Short mmCIF file of N, CA and C and ligand atoms in Angstrom, two decimals:
data_model
loop_
_atom_site.label_atom_id
_atom_site.label_comp_id
_atom_site.label_asym_id
_atom_site.label_seq_id
_atom_site.Cartn_x
_atom_site.Cartn_y
_atom_site.Cartn_z
N MET A 1 0.86 -1.22 0.01
CA MET A 1 -0.01 0.06 0.05
C MET A 1 0.90 1.19 0.01
N GLU A 2 0.62 2.09 -0.90
CA GLU A 2 1.33 3.44 -0.84
C GLU A 2 0.61 4.54 -0.23
N ARG A 3 1.31 5.65 0.18
CA ARG A 3 0.76 6.84 0.74
C ARG A 3 1.36 7.97 -0.04
N THR A 4 0.52 8.98 -0.37
CA THR A 4 0.95 10.09 -1.12
C THR A 4 0.44 11.31 -0.48
N LEU A 5 1.02 12.51 -0.71
CA LEU A 5 0.56 13.78 -0.33
C LEU A 5 -0.23 14.54 -1.44
N ILE A 6 -1.33 15.04 -1.05
CA ILE A 6 -2.10 15.87 -1.88
C ILE A 6 -2.49 17.18 -1.24
N ILE A 7 -2.18 18.36 -2.00
CA ILE A 7 -2.52 19.67 -1.45
C ILE A 7 -3.59 20.26 -2.35
N LEU A 8 -4.65 20.73 -1.83
CA LEU A 8 -5.61 21.48 -2.50
C LEU A 8 -5.18 22.92 -2.42
N LYS A 9 -4.77 23.53 -3.40
CA LYS A 9 -4.09 24.82 -3.43
C LYS A 9 -5.18 25.99 -3.26
N PRO A 10 -4.65 27.10 -3.02
CA PRO A 10 -5.52 28.30 -2.55
C PRO A 10 -6.78 28.40 -3.55
N ASP A 11 -6.51 28.25 -4.90
CA ASP A 11 -7.67 28.48 -5.75
C ASP A 11 -8.69 27.44 -5.56
N ALA A 12 -8.38 26.23 -5.20
CA ALA A 12 -9.37 25.21 -4.95
C ALA A 12 -10.19 25.53 -3.74
N VAL A 13 -9.50 26.06 -2.71
CA VAL A 13 -10.23 26.55 -1.43
C VAL A 13 -11.10 27.73 -1.77
N GLN A 14 -10.43 28.65 -2.34
CA GLN A 14 -11.32 29.95 -2.75
C GLN A 14 -12.51 29.76 -3.59
N ARG A 15 -12.39 28.75 -4.46
CA ARG A 15 -13.45 28.51 -5.41
C ARG A 15 -14.46 27.43 -4.75
N GLY A 16 -14.26 27.11 -3.53
CA GLY A 16 -15.27 26.21 -2.92
C GLY A 16 -15.27 24.89 -3.52
N LEU A 17 -14.13 24.35 -3.95
CA LEU A 17 -13.98 23.11 -4.56
C LEU A 17 -13.48 21.94 -3.74
N VAL A 18 -13.27 22.39 -2.41
CA VAL A 18 -12.63 21.34 -1.54
C VAL A 18 -13.36 20.00 -1.42
N GLY A 19 -14.70 20.18 -1.25
CA GLY A 19 -15.52 18.89 -1.12
C GLY A 19 -15.52 18.12 -2.41
N GLU A 20 -15.69 18.77 -3.51
CA GLU A 20 -15.71 18.18 -4.82
C GLU A 20 -14.50 17.40 -5.11
N LEU A 21 -13.35 18.00 -4.79
CA LEU A 21 -12.03 17.35 -5.26
C LEU A 21 -11.74 16.24 -4.23
N ILE A 22 -12.04 16.49 -2.97
CA ILE A 22 -11.74 15.27 -2.00
C ILE A 22 -12.58 14.11 -2.35
N ALA A 23 -13.94 14.39 -2.85
CA ALA A 23 -14.87 13.38 -3.21
C ALA A 23 -14.26 12.49 -4.41
N ARG A 24 -13.62 13.20 -5.33
CA ARG A 24 -12.95 12.44 -6.43
C ARG A 24 -12.01 11.32 -5.89
N PHE A 25 -11.15 11.83 -4.95
CA PHE A 25 -10.20 10.94 -4.46
C PHE A 25 -10.91 9.82 -3.64
N GLU A 26 -11.86 10.15 -2.93
CA GLU A 26 -12.65 9.09 -2.09
C GLU A 26 -13.36 8.15 -3.08
N ARG A 27 -14.00 8.77 -4.12
CA ARG A 27 -14.67 7.76 -5.00
C ARG A 27 -13.72 6.80 -5.73
N ARG A 28 -12.57 7.26 -5.96
CA ARG A 28 -11.54 6.48 -6.66
C ARG A 28 -11.22 5.22 -5.79
N GLY A 29 -11.43 5.28 -4.51
CA GLY A 29 -11.26 4.23 -3.49
C GLY A 29 -10.08 4.53 -2.70
N LEU A 30 -9.41 5.72 -2.72
CA LEU A 30 -8.30 6.03 -1.93
C LEU A 30 -8.83 6.32 -0.56
N LYS A 31 -8.06 5.97 0.43
CA LYS A 31 -8.38 6.22 1.82
C LYS A 31 -7.63 7.46 2.45
N ILE A 32 -8.41 8.40 3.04
CA ILE A 32 -7.68 9.66 3.60
C ILE A 32 -7.15 9.14 4.97
N SER A 33 -5.80 9.38 5.16
CA SER A 33 -5.20 9.00 6.49
C SER A 33 -4.74 10.22 7.16
N ALA A 34 -4.83 11.42 6.58
CA ALA A 34 -4.50 12.70 7.27
C ALA A 34 -5.14 13.75 6.57
N LEU A 35 -5.65 14.86 7.20
CA LEU A 35 -6.25 15.98 6.49
C LEU A 35 -6.29 17.20 7.39
N LYS A 36 -5.87 18.28 6.74
CA LYS A 36 -5.97 19.52 7.66
C LYS A 36 -5.96 20.78 6.62
N LEU A 37 -6.52 21.91 7.21
CA LEU A 37 -6.48 23.08 6.38
C LEU A 37 -5.53 24.10 7.21
N LEU A 38 -4.74 24.75 6.51
CA LEU A 38 -3.70 25.75 7.04
C LEU A 38 -3.25 26.83 6.17
N SER A 39 -2.84 27.81 6.76
CA SER A 39 -2.11 28.95 5.96
C SER A 39 -0.71 28.51 5.96
N VAL A 40 -0.03 28.67 4.73
CA VAL A 40 1.24 28.15 4.60
C VAL A 40 2.23 29.32 4.72
N SER A 41 3.36 29.06 5.48
CA SER A 41 4.36 30.04 5.65
C SER A 41 5.23 30.17 4.47
N PRO A 42 5.86 31.16 4.18
CA PRO A 42 6.85 31.25 2.92
C PRO A 42 7.98 30.21 3.19
N GLU A 43 8.38 29.89 4.37
CA GLU A 43 9.45 28.98 4.67
C GLU A 43 8.93 27.61 4.22
N LEU A 44 7.91 27.22 4.75
CA LEU A 44 7.29 25.81 4.28
C LEU A 44 7.02 25.81 2.66
N ALA A 45 6.66 26.82 2.24
CA ALA A 45 6.33 26.85 0.71
C ALA A 45 7.67 26.63 -0.08
N ARG A 46 8.65 27.40 0.43
CA ARG A 46 10.09 27.13 -0.34
C ARG A 46 10.63 25.87 -0.09
N ARG A 47 10.35 25.22 1.15
CA ARG A 47 10.97 23.90 1.31
C ARG A 47 10.24 22.91 0.44
N HIS A 48 8.90 23.15 0.35
CA HIS A 48 8.06 22.06 -0.43
C HIS A 48 8.50 22.12 -1.92
N TYR A 49 8.70 23.30 -2.41
CA TYR A 49 9.01 23.47 -3.78
C TYR A 49 10.50 23.77 -4.02
N ALA A 50 11.31 23.19 -3.18
CA ALA A 50 12.79 23.44 -3.19
C ALA A 50 13.35 22.99 -4.55
N GLU A 51 12.78 22.06 -5.12
CA GLU A 51 13.38 21.59 -6.54
C GLU A 51 13.21 22.58 -7.55
N HIS A 52 12.27 23.55 -7.35
CA HIS A 52 12.05 24.52 -8.39
C HIS A 52 12.82 25.81 -8.08
N GLU A 53 13.54 25.94 -7.07
CA GLU A 53 14.30 27.20 -6.70
C GLU A 53 15.10 27.61 -7.86
N GLY A 54 15.05 28.87 -8.12
CA GLY A 54 15.86 29.46 -9.31
C GLY A 54 15.15 29.41 -10.61
N LYS A 55 14.01 28.69 -10.78
CA LYS A 55 13.35 28.69 -12.02
C LYS A 55 12.50 30.05 -12.12
N PRO A 56 12.33 30.50 -13.39
CA PRO A 56 11.64 31.89 -13.48
C PRO A 56 10.19 31.92 -12.75
N PHE A 57 9.55 30.70 -12.68
CA PHE A 57 8.19 30.80 -12.14
C PHE A 57 8.19 30.60 -10.54
N PHE A 58 9.45 30.53 -9.99
CA PHE A 58 9.51 30.08 -8.59
C PHE A 58 8.76 31.12 -7.63
N ASP A 59 9.14 32.38 -7.75
CA ASP A 59 8.57 33.49 -6.89
C ASP A 59 7.08 33.55 -7.04
N GLY A 60 6.45 33.41 -8.31
CA GLY A 60 5.08 33.48 -8.45
C GLY A 60 4.40 32.18 -7.89
N LEU A 61 5.11 31.05 -7.87
CA LEU A 61 4.64 29.77 -7.38
C LEU A 61 4.37 30.00 -5.88
N ILE A 62 5.53 30.55 -5.21
CA ILE A 62 5.46 30.72 -3.71
C ILE A 62 4.41 31.61 -3.34
N ALA A 63 4.21 32.75 -4.10
CA ALA A 63 3.20 33.77 -3.79
C ALA A 63 1.83 33.13 -3.90
N TYR A 64 1.75 32.36 -4.89
CA TYR A 64 0.33 31.69 -5.13
C TYR A 64 -0.02 30.74 -3.91
N ILE A 65 1.08 29.93 -3.43
CA ILE A 65 0.66 28.93 -2.58
C ILE A 65 0.57 29.49 -1.12
N ILE A 66 1.03 30.66 -0.92
CA ILE A 66 0.76 31.31 0.41
C ILE A 66 -0.19 32.28 0.37
N SER A 67 -0.96 32.45 -0.71
CA SER A 67 -1.90 33.54 -0.85
C SER A 67 -3.20 33.38 -0.19
N SER A 68 -3.51 32.03 0.31
CA SER A 68 -4.76 31.80 1.06
C SER A 68 -4.61 30.43 1.52
N PRO A 69 -5.41 29.97 2.47
CA PRO A 69 -5.23 28.71 3.10
C PRO A 69 -5.28 27.44 1.97
N VAL A 70 -4.68 26.49 2.41
CA VAL A 70 -4.65 25.15 1.60
C VAL A 70 -5.34 24.06 2.41
N VAL A 71 -5.74 23.03 1.70
CA VAL A 71 -6.00 21.75 2.43
C VAL A 71 -4.95 20.77 2.02
N VAL A 72 -4.44 20.16 3.04
CA VAL A 72 -3.39 19.17 2.80
C VAL A 72 -3.76 17.80 3.28
N MET A 73 -3.63 16.79 2.52
CA MET A 73 -4.11 15.42 2.97
C MET A 73 -3.06 14.33 2.47
N ALA A 74 -3.14 13.24 3.22
CA ALA A 74 -2.43 12.05 2.83
C ALA A 74 -3.53 11.04 2.39
N ALA A 75 -3.28 10.35 1.20
CA ALA A 75 -4.06 9.42 0.74
C ALA A 75 -3.53 8.16 0.53
N ASP A 76 -4.11 6.98 1.00
CA ASP A 76 -3.48 5.67 0.90
C ASP A 76 -4.28 4.69 -0.13
N GLY A 77 -3.52 3.91 -0.76
CA GLY A 77 -4.07 2.90 -1.68
C GLY A 77 -3.05 2.26 -2.53
N PRO A 78 -3.35 1.10 -3.13
CA PRO A 78 -2.34 0.47 -3.98
C PRO A 78 -2.01 1.31 -5.21
N GLY A 79 -0.70 1.68 -5.32
CA GLY A 79 -0.22 2.56 -6.37
C GLY A 79 -0.71 3.97 -6.19
N ALA A 80 -0.96 4.36 -4.93
CA ALA A 80 -1.62 5.82 -4.68
C ALA A 80 -0.92 6.84 -5.38
N ILE A 81 0.50 6.77 -5.44
CA ILE A 81 1.21 7.96 -5.98
C ILE A 81 0.73 8.14 -7.52
N GLY A 82 0.84 7.06 -8.21
CA GLY A 82 0.43 7.24 -9.69
C GLY A 82 -0.94 7.41 -9.89
N VAL A 83 -1.75 6.83 -9.08
CA VAL A 83 -3.15 6.94 -9.26
C VAL A 83 -3.65 8.47 -9.09
N VAL A 84 -3.09 9.03 -7.99
CA VAL A 84 -3.31 10.35 -7.60
C VAL A 84 -2.92 11.26 -8.76
N ARG A 85 -1.56 11.11 -9.27
CA ARG A 85 -1.11 12.01 -10.35
C ARG A 85 -2.06 11.89 -11.51
N ASN A 86 -2.53 10.72 -11.89
CA ASN A 86 -3.44 10.61 -13.02
C ASN A 86 -4.75 11.20 -12.74
N THR A 87 -5.20 11.16 -11.48
CA THR A 87 -6.52 11.71 -11.16
C THR A 87 -6.36 13.31 -11.29
N VAL A 88 -5.21 13.86 -10.92
CA VAL A 88 -4.88 15.29 -11.06
C VAL A 88 -4.76 15.77 -12.31
N GLY A 89 -4.08 15.01 -13.15
CA GLY A 89 -3.81 15.34 -14.55
C GLY A 89 -2.54 16.20 -14.79
N SER A 90 -2.21 16.56 -16.00
CA SER A 90 -0.97 17.11 -16.39
C SER A 90 -0.87 18.41 -15.83
N THR A 91 0.51 18.80 -15.59
CA THR A 91 0.74 20.06 -14.94
C THR A 91 0.00 21.34 -15.50
N ARG A 92 -0.05 21.33 -16.90
CA ARG A 92 -0.80 22.35 -17.56
C ARG A 92 -2.19 21.93 -17.86
N PRO A 93 -3.13 22.72 -17.26
CA PRO A 93 -4.45 22.21 -17.38
C PRO A 93 -4.81 22.23 -18.84
N ALA A 94 -4.42 23.10 -19.59
CA ALA A 94 -4.88 23.15 -21.00
C ALA A 94 -4.37 21.88 -21.74
N GLU A 95 -3.41 21.16 -21.25
CA GLU A 95 -2.95 19.85 -21.85
C GLU A 95 -3.45 18.64 -21.14
N ALA A 96 -4.22 18.90 -20.04
CA ALA A 96 -4.67 17.64 -19.20
C ALA A 96 -5.74 16.93 -19.83
N THR A 97 -5.79 15.64 -19.54
CA THR A 97 -6.81 14.87 -20.20
C THR A 97 -8.32 15.13 -19.55
N PRO A 98 -9.24 15.30 -20.31
CA PRO A 98 -10.61 15.61 -19.80
C PRO A 98 -10.88 14.46 -18.73
N GLY A 99 -11.58 14.85 -17.73
CA GLY A 99 -11.79 13.76 -16.70
C GLY A 99 -10.89 13.94 -15.45
N SER A 100 -9.67 14.55 -15.74
CA SER A 100 -8.63 14.73 -14.69
C SER A 100 -9.13 16.23 -14.03
N ILE A 101 -8.71 16.34 -12.79
CA ILE A 101 -9.19 17.49 -12.09
C ILE A 101 -8.71 18.75 -12.84
N ARG A 102 -7.34 18.76 -13.15
CA ARG A 102 -6.85 20.06 -13.86
C ARG A 102 -7.62 20.36 -15.05
N ALA A 103 -8.00 19.36 -15.89
CA ALA A 103 -8.70 19.58 -17.15
C ALA A 103 -10.07 20.03 -16.75
N ASP A 104 -10.73 19.41 -15.82
CA ASP A 104 -12.16 19.73 -15.57
C ASP A 104 -12.37 20.99 -14.91
N PHE A 105 -11.37 21.55 -14.15
CA PHE A 105 -11.48 22.71 -13.35
C PHE A 105 -10.54 23.79 -13.71
N GLY A 106 -9.56 23.63 -14.50
CA GLY A 106 -8.55 24.61 -14.67
C GLY A 106 -8.22 24.98 -16.06
N LEU A 107 -7.49 26.17 -16.23
CA LEU A 107 -7.16 26.66 -17.58
C LEU A 107 -5.56 26.94 -17.65
N MET A 108 -5.02 27.42 -16.48
CA MET A 108 -3.68 27.91 -16.51
C MET A 108 -2.73 27.27 -15.48
N VAL A 109 -1.50 27.12 -15.84
CA VAL A 109 -0.52 26.37 -15.12
C VAL A 109 -0.35 26.98 -13.71
N GLY A 110 -0.48 28.22 -13.66
CA GLY A 110 -0.32 28.99 -12.30
C GLY A 110 -1.57 28.96 -11.42
N ARG A 111 -2.57 28.17 -11.82
CA ARG A 111 -3.85 28.03 -11.11
C ARG A 111 -4.39 26.64 -11.37
N ASN A 112 -3.52 25.70 -11.07
CA ASN A 112 -3.81 24.30 -11.36
C ASN A 112 -4.39 23.45 -10.27
N LEU A 113 -4.78 24.16 -9.11
CA LEU A 113 -5.72 23.60 -8.24
C LEU A 113 -5.23 22.52 -7.17
N VAL A 114 -4.27 21.55 -7.65
CA VAL A 114 -3.91 20.62 -6.86
C VAL A 114 -2.42 20.20 -7.01
N HIS A 115 -1.75 19.91 -5.84
CA HIS A 115 -0.46 19.31 -5.81
C HIS A 115 -0.44 17.88 -5.52
N ALA A 116 0.33 17.06 -6.13
CA ALA A 116 0.37 15.54 -5.77
C ALA A 116 1.85 15.29 -5.93
N SER A 117 2.27 14.29 -4.92
CA SER A 117 3.63 13.86 -4.92
C SER A 117 3.95 13.07 -6.24
N ASP A 118 5.10 13.22 -6.74
CA ASP A 118 5.43 12.56 -8.12
C ASP A 118 6.20 11.17 -8.05
N SER A 119 6.69 10.79 -6.96
CA SER A 119 7.43 9.54 -6.88
C SER A 119 7.52 9.15 -5.31
N PRO A 120 7.80 7.93 -5.07
CA PRO A 120 7.98 7.52 -3.69
C PRO A 120 8.80 8.41 -2.79
N GLU A 121 9.93 8.84 -3.48
CA GLU A 121 10.94 9.67 -2.68
C GLU A 121 10.26 11.01 -2.39
N SER A 122 9.65 11.63 -3.37
CA SER A 122 8.92 12.88 -3.07
C SER A 122 7.71 12.69 -2.10
N ALA A 123 6.99 11.68 -2.15
CA ALA A 123 6.03 11.47 -1.18
C ALA A 123 6.54 11.27 0.23
N ALA A 124 7.60 10.52 0.38
CA ALA A 124 8.21 10.42 1.77
C ALA A 124 8.64 11.71 2.20
N ARG A 125 9.28 12.54 1.37
CA ARG A 125 9.88 13.85 1.82
C ARG A 125 8.80 14.74 2.13
N GLU A 126 7.63 14.83 1.33
CA GLU A 126 6.58 15.84 1.41
C GLU A 126 5.78 15.44 2.64
N LEU A 127 5.43 14.24 2.77
CA LEU A 127 4.55 13.76 3.86
C LEU A 127 5.21 14.18 5.27
N ALA A 128 6.56 14.02 5.35
CA ALA A 128 7.28 14.39 6.50
C ALA A 128 7.39 15.97 6.71
N LEU A 129 7.28 16.58 5.59
CA LEU A 129 7.41 18.11 5.62
C LEU A 129 5.94 18.71 6.22
N TRP A 130 4.84 18.10 5.84
CA TRP A 130 3.51 18.68 6.07
C TRP A 130 2.88 18.10 7.35
N PHE A 131 3.37 16.81 7.60
CA PHE A 131 2.62 16.08 8.81
C PHE A 131 3.66 15.49 9.77
N ALA A 132 3.19 15.46 11.01
CA ALA A 132 4.03 14.68 12.05
C ALA A 132 3.47 13.28 12.11
N ALA A 133 4.44 12.43 12.56
CA ALA A 133 4.15 10.88 12.49
C ALA A 133 2.82 10.64 13.16
N GLY A 134 2.51 11.36 14.26
CA GLY A 134 1.20 11.14 15.01
C GLY A 134 -0.07 11.67 14.21
N ASP A 135 0.04 12.31 13.14
CA ASP A 135 -1.05 12.88 12.41
C ASP A 135 -1.79 11.82 11.69
N PHE A 136 -1.18 10.73 11.34
CA PHE A 136 -1.79 9.72 10.41
C PHE A 136 -2.64 8.71 11.21
N ALA A 137 -3.90 8.54 10.74
CA ALA A 137 -4.91 7.63 11.34
C ALA A 137 -4.78 6.33 10.61
N GLU A 138 -4.47 5.31 11.32
CA GLU A 138 -4.48 3.81 10.77
C GLU A 138 -5.86 3.25 11.12
N TYR A 139 -6.67 3.00 10.17
CA TYR A 139 -8.01 2.37 10.39
C TYR A 139 -8.38 1.60 9.09
N VAL A 140 -9.39 0.75 9.40
CA VAL A 140 -9.95 -0.21 8.25
C VAL A 140 -11.33 0.35 7.98
N ARG A 141 -11.58 0.45 6.64
CA ARG A 141 -12.92 0.93 6.36
C ARG A 141 -13.85 -0.38 5.95
N ALA A 142 -15.06 -0.43 6.45
CA ALA A 142 -15.90 -1.56 6.10
C ALA A 142 -15.99 -1.89 4.64
N ILE A 143 -15.92 -0.87 3.87
CA ILE A 143 -16.09 -0.99 2.36
C ILE A 143 -14.84 -1.52 1.79
N ASP A 144 -13.75 -1.61 2.40
CA ASP A 144 -12.53 -1.97 1.67
C ASP A 144 -12.52 -3.14 0.94
N THR A 145 -13.32 -4.22 1.40
CA THR A 145 -13.32 -5.54 0.63
C THR A 145 -13.96 -5.28 -0.69
N TRP A 146 -14.75 -4.22 -0.90
CA TRP A 146 -15.45 -4.04 -2.10
C TRP A 146 -14.52 -3.06 -3.10
N ILE A 147 -13.47 -2.69 -2.62
CA ILE A 147 -12.53 -1.79 -3.40
C ILE A 147 -11.17 -2.48 -3.65
N LEU A 148 -10.68 -3.19 -2.54
CA LEU A 148 -9.45 -3.87 -2.77
C LEU A 148 -9.50 -5.41 -2.82
N GLU A 149 -8.94 -5.96 -3.95
CA GLU A 149 -9.15 -7.52 -4.09
C GLU A 149 -8.46 -8.16 -2.97
P1 DAT B 201 3.34 19.39 -10.84
O1 DAT B 201 2.56 20.18 -9.98
O2 DAT B 201 2.43 18.75 -11.95
O3 DAT B 201 4.23 18.27 -10.20
P2 DAT B 201 5.93 20.64 -11.29
O4 DAT B 201 6.48 19.93 -10.07
O5 DAT B 201 6.73 20.52 -12.55
O6 DAT B 201 4.44 20.23 -11.70
O7 DAT B 201 5.78 22.13 -11.01
C1 DAT B 201 5.12 22.61 -9.80
C2 DAT B 201 4.25 23.73 -9.95
O8 DAT B 201 4.93 24.91 -10.52
C3 DAT B 201 3.14 23.36 -10.98
O9 DAT B 201 1.94 22.82 -10.42
C4 DAT B 201 2.86 24.69 -11.56
C5 DAT B 201 4.08 25.52 -11.47
N1 DAT B 201 4.88 25.47 -12.70
C6 DAT B 201 5.54 24.35 -13.29
N2 DAT B 201 6.08 24.73 -14.46
C7 DAT B 201 5.69 26.09 -14.73
C8 DAT B 201 5.88 26.90 -15.67
N3 DAT B 201 6.67 26.62 -16.77
N4 DAT B 201 5.35 28.30 -15.66
C9 DAT B 201 4.73 28.48 -14.60
N5 DAT B 201 4.34 27.70 -13.56
C10 DAT B 201 4.82 26.54 -13.55
MG1 MG B 202 5.71 18.41 -8.89
#
């Protein structure tokens, strides 16, 4: 079972899409193991996006992510990292596959609604950045036998 980090970015919160976007991950069968809403400090934003430091869009990306609260969650499931990336869609909403979140709700790369970890290494790093070990709930859902073989 994999665990991945999902961030519903400021535009998702401001547009009132939090419930709709979480519902997509739930309906896919993923299990939420941690969830919170918070205002992001510039320091945390820079650490989260450290791989993009120095790129032309970095300052705008940080300004965007700290502009309003975000919802951060951990989602568990078989192949969760790749499944969530596919559910979210391509970085540029204009190029995302219809049916993905970024295609269905977005138009521009700087307002692409959701962050999702892109590899097991990123997931481990990002989960540790946003959550403490005690923040994760380990539980069984009664419905799991109808989702997991
Ligand atoms: P993703 O969010 O799909 O993992 P990424 O890690 O390459 O994409 O980039 C992080 C975020 O930075 C992305 O969601 C939007 C922004 N971004 C990426 N490339 C950009 C570009 N060329 N111009 C403006 N913003 C960009
Ligand atoms: Mg990325």
